[in-house]
Coordinates of C-alpha atoms and ligand atoms in Angstrom, one line a residue:
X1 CA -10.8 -24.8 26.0
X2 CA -14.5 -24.9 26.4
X3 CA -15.9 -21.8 24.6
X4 CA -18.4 -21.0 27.3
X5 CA -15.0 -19.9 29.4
X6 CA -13.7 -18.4 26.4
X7 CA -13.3 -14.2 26.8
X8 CA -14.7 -13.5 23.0
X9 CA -17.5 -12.1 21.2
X10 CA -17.8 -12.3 17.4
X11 CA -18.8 -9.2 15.1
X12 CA -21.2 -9.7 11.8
X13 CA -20.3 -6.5 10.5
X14 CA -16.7 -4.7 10.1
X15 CA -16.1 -1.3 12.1
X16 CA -15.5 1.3 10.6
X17 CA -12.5 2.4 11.5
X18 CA -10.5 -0.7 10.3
X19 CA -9.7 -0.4 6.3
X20 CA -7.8 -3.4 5.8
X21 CA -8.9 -6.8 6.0
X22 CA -6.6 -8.2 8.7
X23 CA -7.4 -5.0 10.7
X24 CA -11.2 -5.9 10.2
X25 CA -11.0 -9.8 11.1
X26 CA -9.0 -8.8 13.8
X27 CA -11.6 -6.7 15.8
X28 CA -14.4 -8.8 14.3
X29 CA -13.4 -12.1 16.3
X30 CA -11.7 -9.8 19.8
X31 CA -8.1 -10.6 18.9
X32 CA -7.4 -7.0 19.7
X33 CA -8.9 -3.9 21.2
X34 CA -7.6 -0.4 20.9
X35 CA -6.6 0.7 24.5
X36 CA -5.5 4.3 22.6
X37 CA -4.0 5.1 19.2
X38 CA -1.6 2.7 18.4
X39 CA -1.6 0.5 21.5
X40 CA -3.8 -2.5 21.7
X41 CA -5.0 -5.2 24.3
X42 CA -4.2 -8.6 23.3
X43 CA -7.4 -10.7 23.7
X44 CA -7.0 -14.0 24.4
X45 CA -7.6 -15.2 20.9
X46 CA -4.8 -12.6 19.7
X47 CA -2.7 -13.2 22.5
X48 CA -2.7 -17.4 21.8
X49 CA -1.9 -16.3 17.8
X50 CA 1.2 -13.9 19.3
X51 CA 2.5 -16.5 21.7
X52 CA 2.3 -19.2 18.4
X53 CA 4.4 -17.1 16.3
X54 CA 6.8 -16.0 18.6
X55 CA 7.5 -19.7 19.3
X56 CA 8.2 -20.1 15.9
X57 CA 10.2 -17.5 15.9
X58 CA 11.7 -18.2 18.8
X59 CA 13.0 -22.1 17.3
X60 CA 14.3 -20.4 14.8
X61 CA 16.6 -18.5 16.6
X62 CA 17.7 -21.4 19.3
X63 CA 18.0 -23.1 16.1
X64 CA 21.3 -20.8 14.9
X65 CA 22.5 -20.8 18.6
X66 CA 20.9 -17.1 19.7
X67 CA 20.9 -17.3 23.0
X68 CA 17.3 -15.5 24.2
X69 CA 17.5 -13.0 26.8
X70 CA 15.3 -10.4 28.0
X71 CA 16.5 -6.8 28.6
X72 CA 14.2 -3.7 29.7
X73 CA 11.7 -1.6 28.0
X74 CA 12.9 1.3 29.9
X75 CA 16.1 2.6 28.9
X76 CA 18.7 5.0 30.3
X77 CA 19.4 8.4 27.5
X78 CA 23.1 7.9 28.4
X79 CA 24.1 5.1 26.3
X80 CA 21.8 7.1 23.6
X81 CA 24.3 10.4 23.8
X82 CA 27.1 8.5 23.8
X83 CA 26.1 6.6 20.1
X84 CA 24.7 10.0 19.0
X85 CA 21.2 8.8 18.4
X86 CA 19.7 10.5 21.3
X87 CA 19.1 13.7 19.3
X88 CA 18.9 11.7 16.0
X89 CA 15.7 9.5 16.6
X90 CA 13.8 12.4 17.0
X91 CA 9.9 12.6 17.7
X92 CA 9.6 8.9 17.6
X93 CA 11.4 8.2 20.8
X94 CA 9.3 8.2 23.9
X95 CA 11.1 10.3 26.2
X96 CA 10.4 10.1 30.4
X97 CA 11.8 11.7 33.0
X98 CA 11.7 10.1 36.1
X99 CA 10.9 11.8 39.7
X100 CA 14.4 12.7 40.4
X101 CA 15.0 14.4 36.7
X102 CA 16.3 11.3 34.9
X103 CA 16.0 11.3 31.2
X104 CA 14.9 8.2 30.5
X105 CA 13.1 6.9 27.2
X106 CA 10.8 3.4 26.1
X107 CA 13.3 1.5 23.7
X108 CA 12.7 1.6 20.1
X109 CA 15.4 -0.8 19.7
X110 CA 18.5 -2.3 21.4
X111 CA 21.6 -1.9 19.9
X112 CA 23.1 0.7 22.8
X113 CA 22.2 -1.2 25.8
X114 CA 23.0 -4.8 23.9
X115 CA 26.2 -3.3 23.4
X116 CA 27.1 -1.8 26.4
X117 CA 26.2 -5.3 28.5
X118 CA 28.6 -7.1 25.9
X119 CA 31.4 -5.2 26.7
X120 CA 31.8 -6.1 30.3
X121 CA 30.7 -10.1 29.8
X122 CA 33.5 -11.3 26.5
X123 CA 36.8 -9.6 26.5
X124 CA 38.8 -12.5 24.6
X125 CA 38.6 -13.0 20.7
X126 CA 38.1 -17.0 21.9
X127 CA 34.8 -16.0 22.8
X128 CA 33.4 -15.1 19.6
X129 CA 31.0 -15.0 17.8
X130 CA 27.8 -14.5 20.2
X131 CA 24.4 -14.0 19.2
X132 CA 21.7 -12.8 21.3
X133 CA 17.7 -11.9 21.5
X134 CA 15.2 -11.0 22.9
X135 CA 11.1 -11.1 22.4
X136 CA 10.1 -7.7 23.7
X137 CA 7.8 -4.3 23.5
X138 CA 8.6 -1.7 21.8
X139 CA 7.8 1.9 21.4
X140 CA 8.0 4.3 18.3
X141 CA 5.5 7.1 18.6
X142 CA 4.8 6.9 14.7
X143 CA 3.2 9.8 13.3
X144 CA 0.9 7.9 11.7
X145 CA -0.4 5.0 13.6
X146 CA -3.1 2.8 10.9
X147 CA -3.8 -0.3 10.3
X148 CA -4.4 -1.8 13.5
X149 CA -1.0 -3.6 14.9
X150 CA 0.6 -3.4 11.3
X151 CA 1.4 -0.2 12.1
X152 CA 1.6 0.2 16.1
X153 CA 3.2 2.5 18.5
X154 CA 3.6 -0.4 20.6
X155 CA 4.8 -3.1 19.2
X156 CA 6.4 -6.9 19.7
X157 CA 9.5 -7.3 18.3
X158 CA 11.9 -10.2 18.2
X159 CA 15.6 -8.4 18.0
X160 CA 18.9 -10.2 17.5
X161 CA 22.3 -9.1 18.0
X162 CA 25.6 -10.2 16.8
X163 CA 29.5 -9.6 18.3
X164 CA 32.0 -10.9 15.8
X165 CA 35.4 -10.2 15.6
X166 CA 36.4 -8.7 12.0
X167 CA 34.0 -7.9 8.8
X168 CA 34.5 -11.3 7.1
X169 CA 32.8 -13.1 10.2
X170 CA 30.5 -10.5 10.8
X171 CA 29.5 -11.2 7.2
X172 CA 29.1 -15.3 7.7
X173 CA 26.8 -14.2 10.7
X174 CA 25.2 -12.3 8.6
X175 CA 23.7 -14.8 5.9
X176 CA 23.4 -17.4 8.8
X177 CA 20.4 -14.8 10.1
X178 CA 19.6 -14.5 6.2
X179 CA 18.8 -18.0 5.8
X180 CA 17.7 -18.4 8.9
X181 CA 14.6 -15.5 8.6
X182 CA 14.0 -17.5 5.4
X183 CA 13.2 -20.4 6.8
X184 CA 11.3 -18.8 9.9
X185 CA 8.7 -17.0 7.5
X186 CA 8.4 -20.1 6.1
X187 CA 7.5 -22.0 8.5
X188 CA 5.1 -19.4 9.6
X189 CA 3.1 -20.5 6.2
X190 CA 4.4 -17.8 4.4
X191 CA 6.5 -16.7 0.9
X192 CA 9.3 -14.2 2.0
X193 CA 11.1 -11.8 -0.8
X194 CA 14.1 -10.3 0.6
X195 CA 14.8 -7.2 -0.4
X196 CA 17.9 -4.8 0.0
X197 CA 17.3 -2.5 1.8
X198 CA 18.8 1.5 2.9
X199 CA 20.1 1.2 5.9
X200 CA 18.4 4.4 7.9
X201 CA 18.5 5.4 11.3
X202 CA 19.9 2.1 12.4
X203 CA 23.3 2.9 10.2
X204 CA 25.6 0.4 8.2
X205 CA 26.5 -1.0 4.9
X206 CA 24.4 -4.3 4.6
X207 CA 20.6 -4.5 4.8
X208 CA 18.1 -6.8 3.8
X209 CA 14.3 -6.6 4.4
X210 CA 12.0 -9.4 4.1
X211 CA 8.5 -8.6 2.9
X212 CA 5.7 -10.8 2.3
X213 CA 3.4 -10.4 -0.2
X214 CA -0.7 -8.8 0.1
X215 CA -2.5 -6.1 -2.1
X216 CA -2.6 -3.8 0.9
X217 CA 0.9 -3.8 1.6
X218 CA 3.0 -0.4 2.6
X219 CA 5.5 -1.4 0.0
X220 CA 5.5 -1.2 -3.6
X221 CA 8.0 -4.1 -4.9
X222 CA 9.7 -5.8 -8.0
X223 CA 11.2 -9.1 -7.7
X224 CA 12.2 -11.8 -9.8
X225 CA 9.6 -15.1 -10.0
X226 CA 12.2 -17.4 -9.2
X227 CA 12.0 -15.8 -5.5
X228 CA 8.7 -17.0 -5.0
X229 CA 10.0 -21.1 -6.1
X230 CA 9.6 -23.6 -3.7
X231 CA 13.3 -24.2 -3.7
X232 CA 14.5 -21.2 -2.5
X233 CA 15.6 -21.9 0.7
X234 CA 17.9 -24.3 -0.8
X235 CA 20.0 -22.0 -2.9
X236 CA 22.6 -20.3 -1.5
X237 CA 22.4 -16.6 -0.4
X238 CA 24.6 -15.5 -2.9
X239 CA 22.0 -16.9 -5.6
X240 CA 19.6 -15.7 -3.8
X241 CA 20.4 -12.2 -3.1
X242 CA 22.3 -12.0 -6.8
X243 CA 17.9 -12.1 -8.4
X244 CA 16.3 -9.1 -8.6
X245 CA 14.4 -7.4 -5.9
X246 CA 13.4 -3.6 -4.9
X247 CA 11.5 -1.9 -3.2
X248 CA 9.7 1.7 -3.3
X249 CA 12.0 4.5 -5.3
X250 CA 14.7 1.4 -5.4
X251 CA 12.2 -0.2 -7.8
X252 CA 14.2 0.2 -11.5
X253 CA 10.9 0.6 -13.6
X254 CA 13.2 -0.4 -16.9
X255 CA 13.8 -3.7 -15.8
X256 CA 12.1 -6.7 -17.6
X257 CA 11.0 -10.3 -16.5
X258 CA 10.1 -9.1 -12.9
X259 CA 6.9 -9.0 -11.2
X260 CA 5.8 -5.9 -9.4
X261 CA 3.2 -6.4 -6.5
X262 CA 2.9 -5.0 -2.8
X263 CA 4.8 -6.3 0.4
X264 CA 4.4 -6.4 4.3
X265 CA 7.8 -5.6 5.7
X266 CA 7.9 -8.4 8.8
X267 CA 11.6 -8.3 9.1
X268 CA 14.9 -6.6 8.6
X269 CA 18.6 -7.3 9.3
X270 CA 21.7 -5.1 8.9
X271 CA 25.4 -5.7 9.2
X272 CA 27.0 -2.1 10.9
X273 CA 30.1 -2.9 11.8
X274 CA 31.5 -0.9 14.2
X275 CA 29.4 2.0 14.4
X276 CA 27.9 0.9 18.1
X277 CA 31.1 -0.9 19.2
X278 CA 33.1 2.2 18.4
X279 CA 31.5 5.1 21.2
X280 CA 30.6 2.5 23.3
X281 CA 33.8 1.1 23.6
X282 CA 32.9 -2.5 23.0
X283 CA 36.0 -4.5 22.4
X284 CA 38.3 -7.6 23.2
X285 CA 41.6 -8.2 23.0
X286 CA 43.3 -10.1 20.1
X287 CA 46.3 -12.7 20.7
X288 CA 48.9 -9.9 20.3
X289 CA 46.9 -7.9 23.1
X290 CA 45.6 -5.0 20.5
X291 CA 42.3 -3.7 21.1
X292 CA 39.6 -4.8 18.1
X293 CA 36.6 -3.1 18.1
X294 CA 33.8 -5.7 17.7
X295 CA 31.9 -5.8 14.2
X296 CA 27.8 -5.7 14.8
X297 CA 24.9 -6.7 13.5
X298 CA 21.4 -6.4 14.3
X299 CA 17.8 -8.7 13.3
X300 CA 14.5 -7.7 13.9
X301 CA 11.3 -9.2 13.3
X302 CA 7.8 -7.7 14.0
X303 CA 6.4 -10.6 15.5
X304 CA 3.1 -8.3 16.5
X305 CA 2.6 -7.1 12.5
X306 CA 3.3 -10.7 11.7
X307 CA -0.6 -11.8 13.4
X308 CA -1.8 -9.1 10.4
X309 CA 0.1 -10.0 8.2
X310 CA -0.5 -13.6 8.2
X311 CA -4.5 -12.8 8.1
X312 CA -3.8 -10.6 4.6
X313 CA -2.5 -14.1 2.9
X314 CA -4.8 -16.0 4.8
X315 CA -8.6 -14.9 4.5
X316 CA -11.3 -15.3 2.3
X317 CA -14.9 -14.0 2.4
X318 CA -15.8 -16.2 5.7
X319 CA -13.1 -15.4 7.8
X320 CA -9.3 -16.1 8.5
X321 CA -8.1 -19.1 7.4
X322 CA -4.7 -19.9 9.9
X323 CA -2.2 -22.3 9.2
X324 CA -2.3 -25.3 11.7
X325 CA 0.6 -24.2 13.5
X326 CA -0.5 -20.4 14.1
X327 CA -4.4 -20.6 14.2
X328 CA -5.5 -20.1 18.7
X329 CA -7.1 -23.9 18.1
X330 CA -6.4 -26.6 16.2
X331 CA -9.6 -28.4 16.0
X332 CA -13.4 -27.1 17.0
X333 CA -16.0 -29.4 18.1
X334 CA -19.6 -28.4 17.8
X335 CA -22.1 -31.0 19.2
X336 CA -25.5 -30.7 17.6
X337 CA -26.9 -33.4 20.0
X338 CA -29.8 -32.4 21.7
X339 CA -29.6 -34.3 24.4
X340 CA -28.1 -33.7 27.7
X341 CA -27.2 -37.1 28.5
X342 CA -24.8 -37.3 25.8
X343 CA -21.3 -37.2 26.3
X344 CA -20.0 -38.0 22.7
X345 CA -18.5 -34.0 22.4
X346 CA -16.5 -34.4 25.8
X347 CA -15.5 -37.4 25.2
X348 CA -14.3 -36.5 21.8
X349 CA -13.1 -33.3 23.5
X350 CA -10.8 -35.2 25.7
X351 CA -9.2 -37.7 23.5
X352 CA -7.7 -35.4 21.4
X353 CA -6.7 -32.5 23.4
X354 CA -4.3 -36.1 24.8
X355 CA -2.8 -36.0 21.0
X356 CA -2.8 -32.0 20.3
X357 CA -2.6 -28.8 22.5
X358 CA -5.8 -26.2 22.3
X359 CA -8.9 -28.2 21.5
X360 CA -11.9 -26.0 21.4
X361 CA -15.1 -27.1 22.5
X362 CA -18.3 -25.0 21.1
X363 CA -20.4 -25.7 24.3
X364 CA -22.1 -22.2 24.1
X365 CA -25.7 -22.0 23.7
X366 CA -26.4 -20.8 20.2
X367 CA -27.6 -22.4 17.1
X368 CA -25.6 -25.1 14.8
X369 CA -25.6 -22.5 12.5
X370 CA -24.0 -19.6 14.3
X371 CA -21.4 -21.8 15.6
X372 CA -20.5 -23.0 12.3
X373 CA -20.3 -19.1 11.2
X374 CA -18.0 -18.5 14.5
X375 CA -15.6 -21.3 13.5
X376 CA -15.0 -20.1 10.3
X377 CA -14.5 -16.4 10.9
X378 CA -12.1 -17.2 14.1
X379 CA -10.2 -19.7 11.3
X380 CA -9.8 -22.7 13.0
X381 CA -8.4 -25.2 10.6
X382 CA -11.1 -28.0 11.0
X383 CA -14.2 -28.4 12.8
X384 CA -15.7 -31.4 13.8
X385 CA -19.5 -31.4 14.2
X386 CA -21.2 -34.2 16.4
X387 CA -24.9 -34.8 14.7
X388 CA -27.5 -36.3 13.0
X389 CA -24.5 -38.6 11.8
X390 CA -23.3 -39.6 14.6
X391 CA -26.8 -40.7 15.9
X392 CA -27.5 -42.9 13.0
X393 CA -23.9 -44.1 11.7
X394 CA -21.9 -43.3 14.5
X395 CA -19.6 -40.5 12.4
X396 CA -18.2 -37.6 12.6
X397 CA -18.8 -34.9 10.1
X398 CA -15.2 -32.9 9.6
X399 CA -14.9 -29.8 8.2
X400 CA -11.9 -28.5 6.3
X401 CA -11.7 -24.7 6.8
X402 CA -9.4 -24.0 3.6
X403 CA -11.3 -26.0 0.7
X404 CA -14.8 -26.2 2.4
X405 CA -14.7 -30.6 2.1
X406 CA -16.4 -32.4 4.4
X407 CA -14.9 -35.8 5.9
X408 CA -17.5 -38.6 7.4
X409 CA -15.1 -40.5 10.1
X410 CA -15.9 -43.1 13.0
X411 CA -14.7 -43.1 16.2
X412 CA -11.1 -45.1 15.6
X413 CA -10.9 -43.1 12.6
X414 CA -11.2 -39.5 13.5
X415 CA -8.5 -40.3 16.4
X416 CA -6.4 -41.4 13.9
X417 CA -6.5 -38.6 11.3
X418 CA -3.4 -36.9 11.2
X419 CA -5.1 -32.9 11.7
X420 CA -1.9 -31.6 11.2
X421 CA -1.8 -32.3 7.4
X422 CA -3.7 -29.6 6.4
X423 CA -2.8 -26.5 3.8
X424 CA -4.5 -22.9 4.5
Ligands
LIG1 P1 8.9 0.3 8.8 O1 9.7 0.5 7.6 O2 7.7 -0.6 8.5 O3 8.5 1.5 9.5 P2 11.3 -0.1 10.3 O4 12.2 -0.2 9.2 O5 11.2 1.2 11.1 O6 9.8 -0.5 9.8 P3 12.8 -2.0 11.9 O7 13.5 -1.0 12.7 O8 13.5 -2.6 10.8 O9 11.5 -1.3 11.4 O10 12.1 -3.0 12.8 C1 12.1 -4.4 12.6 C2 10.7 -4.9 12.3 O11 9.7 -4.5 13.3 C3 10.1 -4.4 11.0 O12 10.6 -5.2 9.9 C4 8.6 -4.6 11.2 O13 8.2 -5.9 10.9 C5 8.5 -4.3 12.7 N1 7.9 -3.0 13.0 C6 8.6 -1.8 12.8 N2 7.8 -0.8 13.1 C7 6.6 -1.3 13.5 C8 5.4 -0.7 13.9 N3 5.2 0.6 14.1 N4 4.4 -1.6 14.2 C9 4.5 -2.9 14.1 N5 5.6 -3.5 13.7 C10 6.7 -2.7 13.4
LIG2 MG1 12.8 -1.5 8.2

């Protein structure tokens, strides 16, 4: 992407309206724009960082064998009635009515419609167990929108949902999804703490959420260190789950050996059994013909909080600082060549947009300077400048976004370099 083309503008100064940090880079290099409270534009930087993390996400999932679907944002109230939660979600659902009087609403979440489409598609216990998901909007009119997309009305959520036939398999599903969030957040370049969680509006016996840590998290938490080792995805979940975690008025204040810090909730999974299954009448048959109403569970991840979040544990006083995988481009050339007859940045520019995908190209007119400044507040991992050392020597100067070192490399060599090996 040439950054002449590129839809951006890039802020020196915070607004005022944004209090945290992610909230602030986020407006200060157009990821976002507030359409109205709580709903947001995705700019074309934002909207490269969403589609990167919901790929990640999205592998993840294939990864277990989810099978990704998409379903409506509009939903139908009946399938609400019938699981009672019509009346229960109160004031956060969105509620429509169409022109000829229906009640309709903007799903929250999934669980009634997931389960009513189950029901006609598996009637045989050979079929089982299923997973599915979907990567879609959602809308809870929270009372108290803040924090830019941490806290939306609007929001992108991946949400998984699993059919098995009796509790014991409905529990295997369960710490497959357990491991498997694990290893998703860290892929995404981050250190996950699950915590167990109350169940709420969603109902069931078995909940975990998975918080990340940041000083301006919602959550107050205690955990034990040994979450935050490098081997954790390696232990099993019932070592995992049997260390210490809490969160808010869970938090046991008497307990020694734990740290306490603040978390991001980014996801949250919960084993209900048959509490959907049950009024919706979503069951199959088992060899002796009986009807088994199907256990349930149900794995969400806000993949839209997740751009914020990711910004909290990856700043510093220049700008973001994305992991390679995440960051809207990989590498940023600047040419400080004066003159027009040089080619050395397109050239560049082409070979290794061949090797990785989203190149930028700084071919803007502004200073050196202010493209430098750019680079580091958008957070692109390394940015290669084509100058005075390229005239005399023929190398490239690199610049490492994370620990500020510079890398002088020739032509073979900075085609070469493995970019990808790089830390936040
Ligand atoms: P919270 O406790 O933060 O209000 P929740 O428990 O209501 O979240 P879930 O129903 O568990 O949320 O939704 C799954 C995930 O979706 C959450 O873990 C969170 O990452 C994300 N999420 C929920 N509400 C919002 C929101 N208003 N804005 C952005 N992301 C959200
Ligand atoms: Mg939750």
């Amino acid at each position: 992407m040439k950054l002449s083309n590129l839809f951006f503008n890039t802020l020196k100064e915070s607004p005022k309206e944004a209090q945290i940090i992610s909230h602030q880079l986020m407006l200060r290099t157009s990821m976002i724009r507030q359409h109205t409270s709580g709903i947001y534009t995705w700019l074309p930087i934002g909207f490269r960082v969403l589609k990167n993390i919901e790929e990640i996400v999205r592998q993840n999932q294939d990864s277990i064998g989810c099978n990704e679907m998409l379903m409506s944002t509009i939903q139908s109230s009946e399938l609400w009635k019938k699981s009672g939660r019509y009346s229960d979600y109160g004031k956060e659902m969105l509620r429509i009515h169409d022109r000829h009087d229906n009640e309709l609403l903007y799903g929250p979440t999934n669980e009634e419609v997931v389960t009513d489409l189950f029901k006609d598609y598996v009637n045989s216990y050979k079929g089982l167990p299923k997973y599915l998901y979907h990567v879609q909007w959602k809308f809870r009119d929270e009372i108290r929108p803040r924090f830019g997309v941490m806290r939306g009305r609007e929001f992108l959520m991946k949400d998984a949902y699993s059919f098995d036939l009796d509790h014991e398999s409905a529990v295997d599903t369960y710490k497959k999804f357990f491991k498997c969030y694990l290893q998703t957040f860290l892929d995404l370049g981050l250190q996950p703490i699950p915590v167990k969680a109350a169940t709420g509006a969603i109902g069931g016996d078995l909940s975990h959420e998975f918080q990340i840590l940041a000083k301006t998290g919602e959550s107050e938490l205690a955990y034990d260190s040994k979450l935050v080792s490098d081997d954790l995805i390696d232990k099993s979940y019932e070592e995992i789950t049997s260390m210490y975690s809490a969160s808010d008025e869970m938090i046991d204040k008497n307990k020694s050996d734990v740290v306490i810090g603040r978390g991001i909730e980014v996801g949250h999974i919960f084993n209900f059994g048959t509490k959907y299954s049950e009024p919706l009448e979503c069951y199959v048959l088992n060899n002796e013909g009986k009807r088994i109403n199907l256990h349930m569970g149900s794995y969400g991840i806000g993949v839209s909080r997740l751009t914020a979040a990711i910004i909290e544990a990856y700043h510093d006083d220049k700008g973001i600082k994305w992991p390679f995988q995440i960051s809207p481009f990989k590498i940023n050339i600047i040419s400080a060549l004066k003159d027009e007859k040089l080619t050395a940045d397109q050239d560049l520019y082409l070979k290794l947009s061949n090797k990785y995908k989203n190149i930028s190209l700084d071919d803007r007119d502004l200073s050196l300077g202010k493209k430098i400044k750019d680079s580091e507040l958008v957070g692109v991992p390394w940015t290669v400048i084509i100058g005075k050392n390229h005239e005399q020597n023929n190398q490239y100067e690199i610049i490492n976004r994370s620990t500020g070192e510079k890398l002088f490399l020739s032509d073979n060599e900075v085609e070469n370099f493995s970019f990808e090996q790089y830390t936040p």
